[in-house]
Amino acid sequence: LRHLHLPTLTPYTHVSTLQDRLVRSLLAHKASTTNFTNTPPNPTVITAEFTPVYTCGRREVGTLSAQQKAYLTEQTTWGQAEFHEALRGGQTTFHGPGQLVAYPILDLRRHALTPRCWVNALEGAVIATCAAYGVEAGRTENPGVWVHGQGQEGGDERKICAVGVHLRRNVTSHGIGLNVSTELGWFRRIVACGLEGKGTTSLQAEIGDVRPVPSVEEVGGIFVEMLARNLYGVDGVEQIDEADI
């Protein structure tokens, strides 16, 4: 499993371009009638920390009004966010500093996965990553990964990670947004993932003063390792540079 980590704050559009390049490469290999004996491109995970951005899923594309977009992109005390439409599943969410975004690009069939199993694998890797920092997280009837019990932001059920994927001919893209030390005020400007009355949290909020808050890069490394352990046909992780994409 190839792992590309982008070490500095990165615009959503830059990561989206890298992701699209990898998706096109996999789709071209699947479409070619001369590639039956050639090794397909290796699965790749891009991890990054975005500059502030709100993105909406494919069901909301074209539905947000000019006023809604203006509200989301106005100046705040934490900075100013962009807005972009995405092809992933799910609804409007926030990505920004302090959040791990991980985009795995792979062919589900090559790894003997159904779409539902793939979402479970992503959620499972997030749950295992949270557990590595002493945070107990799990699944609910709602998408994503959640933490239970009263927290600093209030509420008994708080979302720590959003999950939204896109599939084309069994090639998956997009992935997860795990809050490490994210400013949670960004989420109060939206109905996060379309779920009324639900709060958000982060590893920082859950850890408190028990231990130092990890970096997004550190958490990303653990997430990729956890994901690789449960991928059929994958026997390790290889670090790559952006030039290798």
Coordinates of C-alpha atoms in Angstrom, one line a residue:
L1 CA 0.0 0.0 0.0
R2 CA 1.6 3.2 -1.1
H3 CA 1.3 6.2 1.3
L4 CA 1.7 9.7 0.2
H5 CA 1.6 12.2 3.0
L6 CA 1.5 15.9 2.1
P7 CA 3.3 17.6 5.1
T8 CA 2.0 21.1 4.8
L9 CA -1.5 22.7 4.8
T10 CA -2.8 21.9 1.3
P11 CA -5.7 23.2 -0.7
Y12 CA -8.5 20.8 -1.4
T13 CA -8.2 21.3 -5.2
H14 CA -4.5 20.2 -5.2
V15 CA -5.3 16.9 -3.4
S16 CA -8.3 16.4 -5.6
T17 CA -6.1 16.7 -8.7
L18 CA -3.7 14.1 -7.4
Q19 CA -6.6 11.8 -6.5
D20 CA -8.1 12.1 -10.0
R21 CA -4.7 11.2 -11.6
L22 CA -4.6 8.0 -9.6
V23 CA -8.2 7.2 -10.4
R24 CA -7.7 7.7 -14.1
S25 CA -4.6 5.4 -14.0
L26 CA -6.6 2.6 -12.4
L27 CA -9.6 3.0 -14.7
A28 CA -7.3 3.1 -17.8
H29 CA -5.7 -0.2 -16.7
K30 CA -9.1 -1.8 -16.2
A31 CA -10.3 -0.6 -19.6
S32 CA -7.3 -1.7 -21.6
T33 CA -7.6 -5.0 -23.4
T34 CA -3.8 -5.3 -23.5
N35 CA -3.1 -5.2 -19.8
F36 CA -4.3 -8.6 -18.7
T37 CA -0.7 -9.7 -18.0
N38 CA 0.5 -6.4 -16.6
T39 CA 0.5 -5.6 -12.9
P40 CA -2.2 -2.9 -12.1
P41 CA -1.2 0.3 -10.3
N42 CA -0.6 -0.3 -6.6
P43 CA -3.3 1.0 -4.2
T44 CA -2.4 4.4 -2.8
V45 CA -3.5 6.4 0.2
I46 CA -3.1 10.2 0.2
T47 CA -3.1 11.8 3.6
A48 CA -3.2 15.5 4.1
E49 CA -4.3 18.5 6.2
F50 CA -6.4 20.9 4.2
T51 CA -6.7 24.6 4.3
P52 CA -10.2 25.5 5.5
V53 CA -12.9 24.2 3.1
Y54 CA -16.5 23.1 3.2
T55 CA -17.4 20.4 0.7
C56 CA -20.8 18.9 -0.1
G57 CA -21.5 15.4 -1.4
R58 CA -23.0 14.5 -4.7
R59 CA -26.6 14.5 -3.5
E60 CA -26.2 18.2 -2.7
V61 CA -24.4 19.3 -5.8
G62 CA -26.2 22.4 -7.3
T63 CA -28.6 22.7 -4.3
L64 CA -26.8 25.3 -2.1
S65 CA -27.9 28.8 -2.7
A66 CA -25.6 31.8 -3.3
Q67 CA -26.5 33.0 0.2
Q68 CA -25.5 29.7 1.8
K69 CA -22.2 29.6 -0.1
A70 CA -21.5 33.2 0.9
Y71 CA -22.2 32.4 4.5
L72 CA -19.8 29.4 4.5
T73 CA -17.0 31.4 2.8
E74 CA -17.2 34.5 4.9
Q75 CA -14.4 35.6 7.2
T76 CA -14.5 34.0 10.7
T77 CA -12.3 34.3 13.8
W78 CA -10.5 31.1 12.7
G79 CA -10.0 32.1 9.1
Q80 CA -11.9 31.9 5.8
A81 CA -13.0 28.7 4.2
E82 CA -13.5 27.8 0.6
F83 CA -16.5 25.8 -0.8
H84 CA -16.3 23.0 -3.3
E85 CA -18.7 20.4 -4.6
A86 CA -17.5 16.7 -4.5
L87 CA -18.6 13.4 -6.0
R88 CA -18.3 11.6 -2.7
G89 CA -21.3 10.3 -0.7
G90 CA -22.5 12.1 2.3
Q91 CA -23.5 15.7 2.8
T92 CA -21.8 19.0 3.7
T93 CA -18.8 18.8 6.0
F94 CA -15.7 20.7 6.9
H95 CA -12.1 19.9 6.3
G96 CA -9.3 22.1 7.7
P97 CA -6.2 22.5 10.0
G98 CA -6.0 19.8 12.6
Q99 CA -8.0 17.2 10.7
L100 CA -6.6 14.1 9.0
V101 CA -8.0 13.7 5.5
A102 CA -7.2 10.2 4.0
Y103 CA -8.1 9.4 0.4
P104 CA -7.4 5.7 -0.5
I105 CA -7.5 5.0 -4.2
L106 CA -7.8 1.3 -5.1
D107 CA -9.7 -1.3 -7.0
L108 CA -12.1 -3.0 -4.6
R109 CA -12.2 -6.2 -6.7
R110 CA -8.5 -6.6 -6.4
H111 CA -8.8 -6.7 -2.6
A112 CA -12.0 -8.9 -2.6
L113 CA -14.1 -6.1 -1.1
T114 CA -17.7 -5.1 -1.6
P115 CA -18.6 -1.4 -1.2
R116 CA -20.2 -2.1 2.2
C117 CA -17.1 -4.0 3.3
W118 CA -14.9 -1.1 2.2
V119 CA -16.8 1.4 4.3
N120 CA -16.5 -1.0 7.2
A121 CA -12.8 -1.3 6.6
L122 CA -12.4 2.5 6.7
E123 CA -14.4 2.8 9.8
G124 CA -12.5 -0.1 11.5
A125 CA -9.2 1.5 10.7
V126 CA -10.4 4.8 12.2
I127 CA -11.7 3.0 15.3
A128 CA -8.4 1.2 15.8
T129 CA -6.5 4.5 15.3
C130 CA -8.6 6.2 18.0
A131 CA -8.0 3.3 20.3
A132 CA -4.2 3.8 19.8
Y133 CA -4.7 7.1 21.6
G134 CA -7.0 5.7 24.3
V135 CA -10.2 7.0 22.7
E136 CA -13.0 4.5 22.5
A137 CA -14.9 5.1 19.3
G138 CA -17.5 3.1 17.3
R139 CA -20.2 2.8 14.8
T140 CA -23.9 3.9 15.1
E141 CA -26.8 3.8 12.8
N142 CA -25.4 7.0 11.3
P143 CA -22.5 7.1 8.9
G144 CA -19.0 7.8 10.2
V145 CA -17.3 7.0 13.5
W146 CA -18.6 8.3 16.8
V147 CA -17.6 8.7 20.5
H148 CA -20.2 8.1 23.2
G149 CA -20.5 9.7 26.6
Q150 CA -20.6 13.4 27.8
G151 CA -17.7 15.4 26.3
Q152 CA -16.4 18.9 26.3
E153 CA -18.6 19.9 23.4
G154 CA -21.7 18.3 25.1
G155 CA -24.0 15.6 23.9
D156 CA -23.9 11.9 24.4
E157 CA -23.0 11.0 20.8
R158 CA -20.4 13.0 19.0
K159 CA -18.9 12.5 15.6
I160 CA -15.1 12.2 15.4
C161 CA -14.7 11.1 11.8
A162 CA -16.8 11.6 8.6
V163 CA -16.7 8.9 5.9
G164 CA -17.7 9.6 2.3
V165 CA -16.5 7.6 -0.7
H166 CA -17.0 7.5 -4.5
L167 CA -17.0 4.5 -6.7
R168 CA -16.6 4.1 -10.4
R169 CA -16.2 0.6 -11.8
N170 CA -15.2 -0.5 -8.4
V171 CA -12.4 2.0 -8.1
T172 CA -12.8 3.9 -4.9
S173 CA -11.8 7.5 -4.0
H174 CA -12.4 10.1 -1.3
G175 CA -12.4 8.5 2.2
I176 CA -12.3 9.9 5.7
G177 CA -11.9 13.1 7.7
L178 CA -10.7 12.4 11.3
N179 CA -10.7 15.3 13.7
V180 CA -7.3 15.4 15.5
S181 CA -7.1 18.9 16.8
T182 CA -9.6 20.6 14.6
E183 CA -11.3 23.9 15.7
L184 CA -14.8 22.5 16.3
G185 CA -16.4 25.9 15.8
W186 CA -16.2 25.3 12.1
F187 CA -18.8 22.5 12.4
R188 CA -21.2 24.7 14.3
R189 CA -21.7 26.7 11.1
I190 CA -23.3 23.8 9.4
V191 CA -25.6 20.8 10.1
A192 CA -22.6 18.5 10.0
C193 CA -23.3 15.6 7.5
G194 CA -27.0 16.6 7.6
L195 CA -27.5 15.2 11.1
E196 CA -29.6 17.6 13.3
G197 CA -28.7 17.7 17.0
K198 CA -25.5 15.8 16.7
G199 CA -22.2 17.2 18.0
T200 CA -18.6 16.8 16.8
T201 CA -15.5 16.0 18.7
S202 CA -11.7 15.5 18.1
L203 CA -8.9 13.4 19.5
Q204 CA -7.7 16.5 21.3
A205 CA -11.1 17.1 23.0
E206 CA -11.3 13.5 24.1
I207 CA -7.7 13.1 25.3
G208 CA -7.8 16.4 27.3
D209 CA -4.8 16.7 29.5
V210 CA -4.1 12.9 29.7
R211 CA -1.5 12.9 27.0
P212 CA 0.1 15.2 24.4
V213 CA -2.0 15.8 21.3
P214 CA -0.5 13.9 18.3
S215 CA 0.3 15.5 15.0
V216 CA -1.9 14.9 12.0
E217 CA 1.0 13.3 10.3
E218 CA 1.5 10.8 13.1
V219 CA -2.2 9.9 13.2
G220 CA -2.1 9.5 9.4
G221 CA 0.7 7.0 9.6
I222 CA -1.2 4.9 12.2
F223 CA -4.4 5.0 10.1
V224 CA -2.6 3.8 7.0
E225 CA -1.0 1.0 8.9
M226 CA -4.3 -0.1 10.4
L227 CA -6.0 0.0 7.0
A228 CA -3.2 -2.0 5.4
R229 CA -3.5 -4.8 8.0
N230 CA -7.0 -5.6 6.8
L231 CA -6.5 -5.3 3.0
Y232 CA -6.3 -8.6 1.2
G233 CA -3.2 -8.8 -1.0
V234 CA -1.3 -6.0 0.9
D235 CA 1.7 -7.0 2.9
G236 CA 3.0 -3.6 4.1
V237 CA 3.2 0.2 3.6
E238 CA 5.6 2.0 1.3
Q239 CA 6.1 5.8 1.7
I240 CA 6.2 7.7 -1.6
D241 CA 6.7 11.3 -2.7
E242 CA 4.3 13.4 -4.7
A243 CA 6.6 13.0 -7.7
D244 CA 5.7 9.3 -7.7
I245 CA 2.0 10.0 -8.5

